[in-house]
Tab-separated table of C-alpha atoms and ligand atoms in Angstrom:
chain	number	residue	atom	x	y	z
A	1	MET	CA	5.971	92.076	218.588
A	2	MET	CA	3.802	88.782	218.872
A	3	HIS	CA	3.838	87.183	215.317
A	4	ASP	CA	3.465	83.759	216.263
A	5	LYS	CA	1.913	81.473	214.132
A	6	ASP	CA	-1.259	80.992	215.300
A	7	SER	CA	-1.912	84.572	215.995
A	8	THR	CA	-1.944	84.695	211.676
A	9	ILE	CA	-5.592	85.612	210.043
A	10	GLU	CA	-5.011	82.574	208.322
A	11	ALA	CA	-4.756	80.225	211.378
A	12	GLN	CA	-7.662	82.023	212.424
A	13	TRP	CA	-10.023	80.953	209.899
A	14	ALA	CA	-8.577	77.592	209.866
A	15	ARG	CA	-9.942	77.433	213.169
A	16	VAL	CA	-13.070	79.253	212.502
A	17	ARG	CA	-13.619	76.439	209.804
A	18	ALA	CA	-12.686	73.367	212.613
A	19	ARG	CA	-15.671	74.757	214.791
A	20	LEU	CA	-17.502	75.097	212.294
A	21	ARG	CA	-17.747	71.436	210.790
A	22	LYS	CA	-18.052	70.403	214.301
A	23	GLU	CA	-21.230	72.282	214.564
A	24	LEU	CA	-22.517	71.877	211.119
A	25	GLY	CA	-21.431	67.983	210.306
A	26	ASP	CA	-19.510	67.123	207.533
A	27	SER	CA	-22.112	67.596	204.992
A	28	ALA	CA	-23.552	70.937	205.492
A	29	TYR	CA	-19.800	71.582	206.118
A	30	ARG	CA	-18.596	70.529	202.909
A	31	SER	CA	-21.530	71.763	200.933
A	32	TRP	CA	-21.395	75.569	202.274
A	33	ILE	CA	-18.063	76.572	204.133
A	34	LYS	CA	-15.377	74.764	202.145
A	35	PRO	CA	-16.385	76.821	199.352
A	36	LEU	CA	-15.665	79.878	201.206
A	37	THR	CA	-12.530	81.649	200.318
A	38	LEU	CA	-11.006	84.344	203.214
A	39	ILE	CA	-9.950	87.403	201.512
A	40	ALA	CA	-9.469	90.006	204.113
A	41	VAL	CA	-10.012	91.205	207.778
A	42	GLU	CA	-10.587	94.850	207.659
A	43	LYS	CA	-12.073	97.358	210.508
A	44	GLY	CA	-13.366	94.333	212.578
A	45	GLU	CA	-14.986	92.884	209.050
A	46	THR	CA	-13.947	89.299	207.916
A	47	ARG	CA	-14.840	89.262	204.184
A	48	LEU	CA	-15.055	85.985	202.394
A	49	ALA	CA	-15.783	85.311	198.915
A	50	VAL	CA	-17.950	82.691	197.246
A	51	SER	CA	-17.972	81.661	193.426
A	52	THR	CA	-22.275	81.436	192.473
A	53	ARG	CA	-24.571	83.797	194.249
A	54	PHE	CA	-26.647	81.237	194.814
A	55	VAL	CA	-24.194	79.984	197.708
A	56	ARG	CA	-23.169	83.364	198.882
A	57	ASP	CA	-26.897	84.024	199.576
A	58	TRP	CA	-27.460	80.766	201.062
A	59	VAL	CA	-24.717	81.015	203.551
A	60	ARG	CA	-25.903	84.482	204.317
A	61	SER	CA	-29.279	83.365	205.085
A	62	HIS	CA	-27.909	80.325	206.857
A	63	TYR	CA	-24.880	80.295	208.359
A	64	ALA	CA	-23.477	84.545	208.900
A	65	ASP	CA	-24.489	84.162	212.411
A	66	LEU	CA	-22.883	81.171	212.975
A	67	ILE	CA	-19.633	82.678	211.162
A	68	ARG	CA	-19.938	85.598	212.832
A	69	THR	CA	-20.106	83.929	216.225
A	70	ALA	CA	-17.431	81.622	215.199
A	71	TRP	CA	-14.944	84.452	214.163
A	72	ALA	CA	-16.055	86.495	217.379
A	73	THR	CA	-15.016	83.958	219.486
A	74	GLU	CA	-11.902	83.336	217.761
A	75	ASN	CA	-10.815	87.168	217.494
A	76	SER	CA	-12.665	89.637	219.918
A	77	ALA	CA	-12.245	92.471	216.885
A	78	ILE	CA	-14.367	90.978	214.141
A	79	THR	CA	-18.113	92.308	214.630
A	80	ALA	CA	-19.400	91.840	210.996
A	81	VAL	CA	-18.971	89.037	208.311
A	82	GLU	CA	-19.677	89.791	204.305
A	83	ILE	CA	-20.140	87.300	201.970
A	84	ALA	CA	-19.105	88.589	198.506
A	85	VAL	CA	-19.507	86.135	194.864
A	86	GLN	CA	-15.866	86.361	193.468
A	87	THR	CA	-15.253	84.147	190.154
A	88	ALA	CA	-11.670	83.339	189.147
A	89	THR	CA	-11.113	85.642	187.500
A	90	THR	CA	-13.601	89.183	187.517
A	91	VAL	CA	-15.481	90.452	190.591
A	92	ALA	CA	-18.792	90.525	190.519
A	93	ARG	CA	-20.150	94.009	189.675
A	94	SER	CA	-22.434	95.471	192.516
A	95	GLU	CA	-20.318	93.445	195.513
A	96	SER	CA	-18.659	95.205	198.059
A	97	LEU	CA	-15.481	93.700	197.870
A	98	ALA	CA	-13.132	96.580	197.841
A	99	LYS	CA	-10.369	95.403	195.555
A	100	PRO	CA	-10.854	94.029	192.742
A	101	GLU	CA	-7.169	91.453	193.129
A	102	PRO	CA	-7.538	87.964	193.744
A	103	PRO	CA	-7.978	86.607	197.215
A	104	ARG	CA	-5.449	87.191	199.599
A	105	PRO	CA	-4.919	87.080	203.060
A	106	ALA	CA	-4.780	90.421	205.225
A	107	PRO	CA	-2.328	90.752	207.861
A	108	PRO	CA	-3.325	89.787	211.227
A	109	ILE	CA	-4.811	92.565	212.856
A	110	PRO	CA	-4.255	93.041	216.917
A	111	ARG	CA	-6.604	92.416	219.112
A	112	ALA	CA	-9.263	95.166	220.339
A	113	PRO	CA	-11.651	94.221	222.116
A	114	GLU	CA	-12.754	97.569	223.387
A	115	ILE	CA	-14.110	97.468	219.529
A	116	ALA	CA	-16.439	94.712	220.931
A	117	VAL	CA	-17.510	96.849	223.373
A	118	GLU	CA	-17.502	100.260	221.602
A	119	ASN	CA	-20.337	98.219	219.280
A	120	GLY	CA	-22.300	96.627	222.114
A	121	GLU	CA	-21.389	93.589	221.267
A	122	ASP	CA	-20.557	92.255	224.698
A	123	PHE	CA	-24.773	93.300	226.042
A	124	GLY	CA	-25.930	94.530	222.821
A	125	ALA	CA	-27.067	91.683	220.497
A	126	ALA	CA	-25.184	90.535	216.838
A	127	LEU	CA	-26.796	92.731	214.123
A	128	ASP	CA	-28.263	90.421	210.484
A	129	ALA	CA	-25.659	91.244	208.042
A	130	ARG	CA	-29.096	90.979	205.676
A	131	PHE	CA	-30.931	93.741	207.298
A	132	THR	CA	-30.303	97.064	205.781
A	133	PHE	CA	-31.804	99.499	204.193
A	134	ASP	CA	-30.705	98.044	200.706
A	135	ASN	CA	-31.986	94.816	200.943
A	136	TRP	CA	-35.724	96.826	202.275
A	137	VAL	CA	-38.518	96.862	199.676
A	138	VAL	CA	-40.936	99.890	201.038
A	139	GLY	CA	-44.611	99.904	199.640
A	140	LYS	CA	-47.592	101.140	200.906
A	141	SER	CA	-47.674	99.506	204.063
A	142	ASN	CA	-44.367	100.247	205.146
A	143	GLU	CA	-43.709	103.683	203.816
A	144	PHE	CA	-44.412	105.317	206.257
A	145	ALA	CA	-42.387	103.727	209.337
A	146	THR	CA	-39.563	103.022	206.363
A	147	ALA	CA	-39.271	107.293	206.378
A	148	ALA	CA	-39.358	107.756	209.879
A	149	ALA	CA	-36.558	104.984	210.387
A	150	ARG	CA	-35.209	106.324	207.518
A	151	ARG	CA	-34.695	110.039	209.447
A	152	VAL	CA	-33.317	108.434	212.792
A	153	ALA	CA	-31.342	106.948	211.325
A	154	ASP	CA	-29.790	110.139	209.632
A	155	ASP	CA	-30.754	112.743	212.589
A	156	THR	CA	-27.738	113.088	215.128
A	157	LYS	CA	-29.756	115.454	217.622
A	158	ALA	CA	-32.802	112.098	218.220
A	159	THR	CA	-35.856	115.035	217.274
A	160	ILE	CA	-38.389	111.961	216.888
A	161	ASN	CA	-37.359	110.287	220.126
A	162	PRO	CA	-38.198	107.736	221.252
A	163	LEU	CA	-39.333	105.702	217.268
A	164	PHE	CA	-41.530	102.985	218.075
A	165	LEU	CA	-42.284	100.676	215.462
A	166	TYR	CA	-44.836	98.522	215.742
A	167	GLY	CA	-46.142	95.639	213.678
A	168	GLY	CA	-47.256	91.981	213.401
A	169	VAL	CA	-44.975	89.275	212.951
A	170	GLY	CA	-42.726	88.937	210.088
A	171	LEU	CA	-43.614	92.115	208.970
A	172	GLY	CA	-40.295	93.508	209.032
A	173	LYS	CA	-39.766	95.244	212.431
A	174	THR	CA	-36.225	93.698	213.235
A	175	HIS	CA	-35.699	94.210	209.706
A	176	LEU	CA	-35.798	97.878	209.893
A	177	MET	CA	-34.534	98.908	213.008
A	178	THR	CA	-31.280	97.131	212.413
A	179	ALA	CA	-31.139	98.681	209.010
A	180	ILE	CA	-31.129	102.317	211.002
A	181	ALA	CA	-28.145	100.319	213.261
A	182	TRP	CA	-25.989	99.492	210.478
A	183	GLN	CA	-26.618	103.137	208.981
A	184	ILE	CA	-25.721	105.094	212.080
A	185	ARG	CA	-22.351	102.592	212.179
A	186	ARG	CA	-21.603	103.368	208.865
A	187	ARG	CA	-22.227	106.953	208.503
A	188	HIS	CA	-21.557	108.266	212.092
A	189	PRO	CA	-18.943	105.423	213.756
A	190	GLN	CA	-17.957	106.979	216.808
A	191	ARG	CA	-21.425	107.164	217.696
A	192	LYS	CA	-23.197	104.012	220.305
A	193	VAL	CA	-25.559	101.930	219.234
A	194	ILE	CA	-26.757	98.839	220.987
A	195	TYR	CA	-29.626	96.434	220.288
A	196	LEU	CA	-31.149	94.094	221.382
A	197	SER	CA	-34.114	92.091	222.267
A	198	ALA	CA	-36.376	93.142	225.287
A	199	GLU	CA	-36.089	89.569	226.247
A	200	LYS	CA	-32.158	89.849	226.501
A	201	PHE	CA	-32.286	92.970	228.231
A	202	MET	CA	-34.166	91.708	231.230
A	203	PHE	CA	-31.713	88.911	231.064
A	204	GLN	CA	-28.314	91.080	231.595
A	205	PHE	CA	-31.209	92.950	234.063
A	206	ILE	CA	-31.454	89.861	236.284
A	207	ARG	CA	-27.853	88.477	235.730
A	208	ALA	CA	-26.670	92.168	236.931
A	209	MET	CA	-28.481	91.858	240.393
A	210	ARG	CA	-27.771	88.221	240.840
A	211	SER	CA	-24.180	89.387	240.651
A	212	LYS	CA	-25.001	92.430	242.858
A	213	ASP	CA	-23.745	94.708	239.707
A	214	THR	CA	-26.569	96.353	238.749
A	215	MET	CA	-24.382	99.566	238.783
A	216	SER	CA	-22.362	98.944	235.484
A	217	PHE	CA	-25.107	97.521	234.029
A	218	LYS	CA	-26.847	100.862	234.547
A	219	GLU	CA	-24.109	102.485	233.165
A	220	GLN	CA	-23.765	100.349	229.809
A	221	PHE	CA	-27.134	101.315	228.652
A	222	ARG	CA	-27.163	104.974	229.853
A	223	SER	CA	-23.542	105.125	228.106
A	224	VAL	CA	-24.738	104.743	224.759
A	225	ASP	CA	-26.029	107.005	222.162
A	226	VAL	CA	-28.924	105.063	220.100
A	227	LEU	CA	-30.285	102.228	222.525
A	228	MET	CA	-32.973	99.902	220.249
A	229	ILE	CA	-35.000	97.697	222.126
A	230	ASP	CA	-36.638	95.231	219.703
A	231	ASP	CA	-39.845	93.243	221.052
A	232	VAL	CA	-40.671	95.234	224.058
A	233	GLN	CA	-43.854	93.795	224.551
A	234	PHE	CA	-41.864	91.449	226.445
A	235	ILE	CA	-41.802	93.071	229.466
A	236	ALA	CA	-45.199	92.836	229.765
A	237	GLY	CA	-45.880	91.320	233.215
A	238	LYS	CA	-42.753	92.032	234.123
A	239	ASP	CA	-42.160	94.565	236.539
A	240	ALA	CA	-38.909	94.628	237.889
A	241	THR	CA	-37.470	94.790	234.481
A	242	GLN	CA	-39.746	97.466	233.611
A	243	GLU	CA	-38.865	99.871	236.716
A	244	GLU	CA	-35.375	99.338	235.260
A	245	PHE	CA	-36.189	99.922	231.908
A	246	PHE	CA	-38.133	102.908	232.923
A	247	HIS	CA	-34.872	104.425	234.085
A	248	THR	CA	-32.955	103.876	231.748
A	249	PHE	CA	-35.490	105.131	229.173
A	250	ASN	CA	-35.589	108.625	231.110
A	251	ALA	CA	-32.040	108.557	231.822
A	252	LEU	CA	-31.085	108.484	228.019
A	253	VAL	CA	-34.099	111.513	227.011
A	254	ASP	CA	-33.086	113.248	229.586
A	255	GLN	CA	-29.323	113.142	227.707
A	256	ASN	CA	-31.278	113.603	224.669
A	257	LYS	CA	-30.171	110.057	223.544
A	258	GLN	CA	-31.830	108.536	220.784
A	259	ILE	CA	-34.358	105.428	221.269
A	260	VAL	CA	-35.918	103.431	218.889
A	261	LEU	CA	-38.887	100.301	219.931
A	262	SER	CA	-40.121	98.018	218.536
A	263	ALA	CA	-43.724	95.730	219.518
A	264	ASP	CA	-46.201	94.113	218.114
A	265	LYS	CA	-48.835	96.406	219.343
A	266	SER	CA	-49.421	100.038	220.033
A	267	PRO	CA	-47.877	101.432	223.463
A	268	SER	CA	-51.083	101.696	224.473
A	269	ASP	CA	-52.325	98.361	223.486
A	270	LEU	CA	-49.789	96.649	224.873
A	271	GLU	CA	-51.410	94.748	228.679
A	272	GLY	CA	-49.727	94.268	231.525
A	273	VAL	CA	-47.410	97.004	230.828
A	274	GLU	CA	-47.223	100.307	233.494
A	275	GLU	CA	-49.595	102.916	232.382
A	276	ARG	CA	-46.892	105.476	233.179
A	277	LEU	CA	-44.145	103.428	231.309
A	278	LYS	CA	-46.820	103.275	228.356
A	279	SER	CA	-47.490	106.530	227.594
A	280	ARG	CA	-43.795	107.161	227.845
A	281	LEU	CA	-44.258	104.944	225.020
A	282	GLY	CA	-45.896	106.543	222.819
A	283	TRP	CA	-44.360	110.245	223.667
A	284	GLY	CA	-42.320	110.583	220.007
A	285	LEU	CA	-43.542	108.714	217.020
A	286	VAL	CA	-45.218	105.884	216.655
A	287	ALA	CA	-44.992	104.038	213.070
A	288	ASP	CA	-47.046	100.841	212.548
A	289	ILE	CA	-45.630	98.086	209.680
A	290	HIS	CA	-49.484	97.061	208.212
A	291	PRO	CA	-49.933	94.066	206.805
A	292	THR	CA	-48.551	93.675	203.294
A	293	THR	CA	-50.334	94.455	200.133
A	294	TYR	CA	-50.026	91.832	196.955
A	295	GLU	CA	-47.388	94.538	195.478
A	296	LEU	CA	-45.223	94.370	198.251
A	297	ARG	CA	-44.935	90.725	198.632
A	298	LEU	CA	-44.289	90.508	194.843
A	299	GLY	CA	-41.680	93.636	195.010
A	300	ILE	CA	-39.765	91.497	197.899
A	301	LEU	CA	-40.015	87.888	196.097
A	302	GLN	CA	-38.582	90.088	192.662
A	303	ALA	CA	-35.580	91.914	194.733
A	304	LYS	CA	-34.517	88.703	196.878
A	305	ALA	CA	-34.904	86.738	193.096
A	306	GLU	CA	-33.265	88.671	191.618
A	307	ARG	CA	-30.265	88.586	194.137
A	308	SER	CA	-30.200	84.795	194.649
A	309	GLY	CA	-29.464	84.447	189.989
A	310	VAL	CA	-31.726	81.843	190.270
A	311	GLN	CA	-34.520	81.953	186.994
A	312	ILE	CA	-37.595	82.112	188.738
A	313	PRO	CA	-40.476	82.116	185.924
A	314	PRO	CA	-42.710	85.717	186.694
A	315	LYS	CA	-45.586	83.302	187.564
A	316	VAL	CA	-43.923	81.396	190.383
A	317	LEU	CA	-43.269	84.683	191.890
A	318	GLU	CA	-47.011	85.943	191.135
A	319	PHE	CA	-48.230	82.958	192.597
A	320	LEU	CA	-45.990	82.939	195.756
A	321	ALA	CA	-47.039	86.670	196.765
A	322	HIS	CA	-50.629	85.583	196.446
A	323	LYS	CA	-50.611	82.163	198.431
A	324	VAL	CA	-48.403	83.225	201.730
A	325	THR	CA	-49.780	87.104	202.752
A	326	GLN	CA	-49.131	87.329	206.228
A	327	ASN	CA	-45.878	86.672	206.948
A	328	VAL	CA	-42.888	87.935	204.812
A	329	ARG	CA	-40.944	85.274	206.543
A	330	GLU	CA	-42.873	82.361	205.204
A	331	LEU	CA	-43.059	84.377	202.043
A	332	GLU	CA	-39.275	84.083	202.030
A	333	GLY	CA	-38.703	80.989	202.976
A	334	GLY	CA	-40.977	79.911	200.701
A	335	LEU	CA	-38.619	81.170	198.011
A	336	ASN	CA	-35.699	79.935	199.398
A	337	ARG	CA	-37.210	76.483	199.457
A	338	ILE	CA	-37.809	76.361	195.565
A	339	THR	CA	-34.400	77.557	194.565
A	340	ALA	CA	-32.415	75.348	196.719
A	341	HIS	CA	-34.542	72.539	195.220
A	342	ALA	CA	-34.097	73.815	192.035
A	343	THR	CA	-30.416	73.580	192.545
A	344	LEU	CA	-30.513	70.637	194.069
A	345	VAL	CA	-32.245	69.043	191.392
A	346	GLY	CA	-30.991	70.870	188.527
A	347	ARG	CA	-34.316	71.109	186.537
A	348	PRO	CA	-35.786	74.995	186.022
A	349	ILE	CA	-38.336	75.881	188.368
A	350	THR	CA	-42.400	75.529	187.270
A	351	LEU	CA	-45.218	76.549	188.903
A	352	GLU	CA	-45.804	72.792	188.970
A	353	SER	CA	-42.976	71.799	191.245
A	354	ALA	CA	-43.171	74.881	193.011
A	355	GLN	CA	-46.547	74.111	194.437
A	356	GLU	CA	-44.841	70.599	194.948
A	357	VAL	CA	-42.677	71.760	196.820
A	358	LEU	CA	-44.271	74.143	199.069
A	359	HIS	CA	-47.250	71.966	199.910
A	360	ASP	CA	-47.287	72.677	203.479
A	361	LEU	CA	-46.834	76.280	203.447
A	362	LEU	CA	-49.310	76.479	201.117
A	363	ARG	CA	-51.765	74.630	203.409
A	364	ALA	CA	-51.037	76.457	206.238
A	365	ASN	CA	-51.596	79.175	204.633
A	366	ASP	CA	-55.160	78.305	202.856
A	367	ARG	CA	-56.805	77.730	206.212
A	368	ARG	CA	-57.462	81.783	206.568
A	369	VAL	CA	-59.646	81.965	203.507
A	370	THR	CA	-62.108	79.696	203.647
A	371	ILE	CA	-64.728	78.937	200.364
A	372	GLU	CA	-67.967	79.936	203.078
A	373	GLU	CA	-65.999	83.622	202.847
A	374	ILE	CA	-65.388	83.879	199.238
A	375	GLN	CA	-69.402	82.670	198.930
A	376	LYS	CA	-70.421	85.504	201.039
A	377	ARG	CA	-67.640	88.272	199.584
A	378	VAL	CA	-68.629	87.870	196.029
A	379	ALA	CA	-72.239	87.076	196.896
A	380	GLU	CA	-72.026	90.648	198.636
A	381	HIS	CA	-70.227	92.521	195.826
A	382	TYR	CA	-72.158	91.291	193.283
A	383	SER	CA	-75.316	92.456	195.563
A	384	ILE	CA	-76.798	88.478	195.458
A	385	ARG	CA	-78.179	85.791	198.395
A	386	LEU	CA	-76.112	84.000	199.535
A	387	ALA	CA	-78.203	81.010	198.951
A	388	ASP	CA	-77.593	81.147	195.180
A	389	MET	CA	-74.299	80.448	195.535
A	390	HIS	CA	-75.880	76.816	196.087
A	391	SER	CA	-78.929	77.297	194.149
A	392	PRO	CA	-79.828	75.749	190.829
A	393	ARG	CA	-80.415	79.001	189.439
A	394	ARG	CA	-78.878	79.450	186.364
A	395	ALA	CA	-79.839	83.088	185.478
A	396	ARG	CA	-76.651	84.884	184.703
A	397	ALA	CA	-77.204	87.429	187.180
A	398	VAL	CA	-76.315	84.618	189.842
A	399	ALA	CA	-74.858	82.065	187.234
A	400	ARG	CA	-71.558	84.481	186.633
A	401	PRO	CA	-70.952	85.551	190.437
A	402	ARG	CA	-70.935	81.846	191.469
A	403	GLN	CA	-68.801	80.663	188.606
A	404	VAL	CA	-66.246	83.727	189.864
A	405	ALA	CA	-66.511	82.602	193.812
A	406	MET	CA	-65.506	79.430	192.388
A	407	TYR	CA	-62.781	80.633	190.448
A	408	LEU	CA	-61.958	82.591	193.727
A	409	SER	CA	-62.225	78.991	195.636
A	410	LYS	CA	-59.597	77.460	193.112
A	411	GLN	CA	-57.183	80.025	193.416
A	412	LEU	CA	-56.834	81.351	196.774
A	413	THR	CA	-57.838	77.718	198.592
A	414	SER	CA	-55.791	74.092	198.153
A	415	ARG	CA	-59.532	72.660	197.708
A	416	SER	CA	-60.135	69.702	195.178
A	417	LEU	CA	-62.415	70.804	191.696
A	418	PRO	CA	-64.707	68.457	194.025
A	419	GLU	CA	-64.880	69.581	197.113
A	420	ILE	CA	-64.887	73.009	195.774
A	421	GLY	CA	-67.926	71.371	193.084
A	422	ARG	CA	-69.843	70.260	196.651
A	423	LYS	CA	-68.856	73.218	198.563
A	424	PHE	CA	-71.769	74.993	195.523
A	425	GLY	CA	-74.612	72.764	196.343
A	426	GLY	CA	-73.130	69.667	195.218
A	427	ARG	CA	-72.080	70.604	191.457
A	428	ASP	CA	-70.116	68.256	189.863
A	429	HIS	CA	-66.269	69.021	189.385
A	430	THR	CA	-66.568	69.893	185.765
A	431	THR	CA	-68.916	72.399	186.239
A	432	VAL	CA	-65.962	73.861	188.411
A	433	MET	CA	-63.348	73.807	186.182
A	434	HIS	CA	-65.647	75.209	183.080
A	435	ALA	CA	-66.035	78.410	185.783
A	436	VAL	CA	-62.654	78.521	186.171
A	437	ARG	CA	-62.032	78.805	182.742
A	438	LYS	CA	-64.713	80.878	181.457
A	439	ILE	CA	-63.348	83.566	183.793
A	440	GLU	CA	-59.846	83.076	183.238
A	441	GLU	CA	-61.323	84.475	179.626
A	442	LEU	CA	-62.899	86.529	180.532
A	443	ARG	CA	-59.929	87.949	182.976
A	444	ALA	CA	-58.303	88.691	179.453
A	445	SER	CA	-60.069	89.565	177.380
A	446	ASP	CA	-62.029	92.229	179.826
A	447	HIS	CA	-60.634	94.375	181.377
A	448	SER	CA	-62.934	96.135	183.882
A	449	PHE	CA	-64.018	92.241	184.824
A	450	ASN	CA	-60.460	91.335	185.346
A	451	GLU	CA	-59.849	94.777	188.035
A	452	ASP	CA	-63.267	93.835	189.182
A	453	ILE	CA	-61.656	90.331	190.486
A	454	GLU	CA	-58.223	91.664	191.654
A	455	LEU	CA	-60.358	93.785	193.971
A	456	LEU	CA	-62.771	90.636	195.583
A	457	ARG	CA	-59.502	88.782	195.449
A	458	ARG	CA	-57.402	91.639	197.629
A	459	MET	CA	-60.083	91.736	199.833
A	460	LEU	CA	-59.963	88.110	200.661
A	461	GLU	CA	-56.573	88.118	200.612
A	462	GLN	CA	-56.576	91.016	203.819
B	1	ADP	P1	-40.522	90.653	212.596
B	1	ADP	O1	-39.133	91.425	213.258
B	1	ADP	O2	-41.837	92.143	212.409
B	1	ADP	O3	-41.238	89.297	213.168
B	1	ADP	P2	-38.371	90.845	210.622
B	1	ADP	O4	-37.652	91.710	210.726
B	1	ADP	O5	-38.056	89.764	211.379
B	1	ADP	O6	-39.943	90.542	211.471
B	1	ADP	O7	-38.759	90.646	209.045
B	1	ADP	C1	-39.170	88.929	208.691
B	1	ADP	C2	-38.222	88.598	207.496
B	1	ADP	O8	-38.595	89.060	206.103
B	1	ADP	C3	-36.869	88.948	207.097
B	1	ADP	O9	-36.367	87.966	206.730
B	1	ADP	C4	-37.242	90.393	206.516
B	1	ADP	O10	-35.594	90.691	205.930
B	1	ADP	C5	-38.113	90.515	205.903
B	1	ADP	N1	-39.050	91.297	205.331
B	1	ADP	C6	-40.059	91.638	205.896
B	1	ADP	N2	-40.635	93.201	205.456
B	1	ADP	C7	-39.495	93.124	204.336
B	1	ADP	C8	-39.446	94.489	203.297
B	1	ADP	N3	-40.131	95.896	203.613
B	1	ADP	N4	-38.608	94.681	202.447
B	1	ADP	C9	-37.093	93.090	202.341
B	1	ADP	N5	-37.228	92.632	203.470
B	1	ADP	C10	-38.817	92.173	204.282
B	2	MG	MG1	-38.673	90.272	214.954
């Protein structure tokens, strides 16, 4: 037995920390890495604990990859890192820690490079630990894609093949694919799953060609049970890669192996991709992830806020869900910034402080709805002339829709009251303020009016 001191898990952990310190610098190291306690290393997973959820989530979302990579360098058997909340005396509920005992170092595990190869870490990519079905929020816009993903994850017979997921940036394609991979690894650990981006696929392919080793490249990919390739649009215009991909694809489908793909467009809309490949890509099930609805965005924020353990007023979450509409990554980023800020300055979060912290993010999202669009939509909705948005007419039939448009301009853009007033035929900012108050009052007292406004707002946010 070779139990020299350096091979103990504790010694490895010390080296991992040293590595992270070098990589992150002293201050980030002290804030986020130093508080971590090593709990156990088991079945290729390192379990770490921290004392608060906030630190856990922060570390998970910012440093999990780095920590995993550092561990894998020390000990190639490690393929996952789990971070849990553990206070001095109790183990937080719902955490995945198996034993409610005080931290104790686990026995060293032997180096087992095969495991890494088994899991495809050598030529695949590491899976993000947060991207599981547990952390996935289902809504109207993604329910079909979710159902398809769950089916593929549970089905060992590849009845849906390939599954092709597509949707815009930041709508959860990578999350959903990764969730499939985690689920398969958990339920069917003997199945060999490889997840990688199309870019990485190409990179591996080129490297194999350069080292004249395309045989082992082919074998690697053709020996898997589940091949997942993310962001397939990347192979557009890359003919040799497409050719290789096409053959890999056919070989796997012939053996009834599962394939899961993602892209930002449907197969038929992919430009610069050969026709025969396009048609193959669309053979199985094509499921698209639609732009998020307000309800889904709010649901995602609520789930995340709950996990972070930081108190965030519902109004702030609603505000974010209304304002950051296009990209869930940005939405989460906004929430992270608000919680980080609140924790650092130690003051409770308010709508005002949130707006301040997110100033630039809100501006960037605002550009999408303009006052002109709001005026046009609202005029159409109430069947008045667009010109009446600017006209001095005061008849209720035009004045009320105009107030609605002013109100929505205040809500959906970051224009100031005077700026809004100018766009409505040079009205004074007090007129806009009055309109905003009036509409708020009506929304509170008149249910059907309220629904009307909500509908308009949603249409404008699409
Ligand atoms: P894409 O690959 O489509 O660009 P990602 O899968 O990277 O998008 O998702 C961006 C971020 O949004 C990730 O942090 C992901 O966890 C989160 N996200 C997107 N949709 C959902 C959802 N329905 N539930 C929970 N998180 C989501
Ligand atoms: Mg992605």
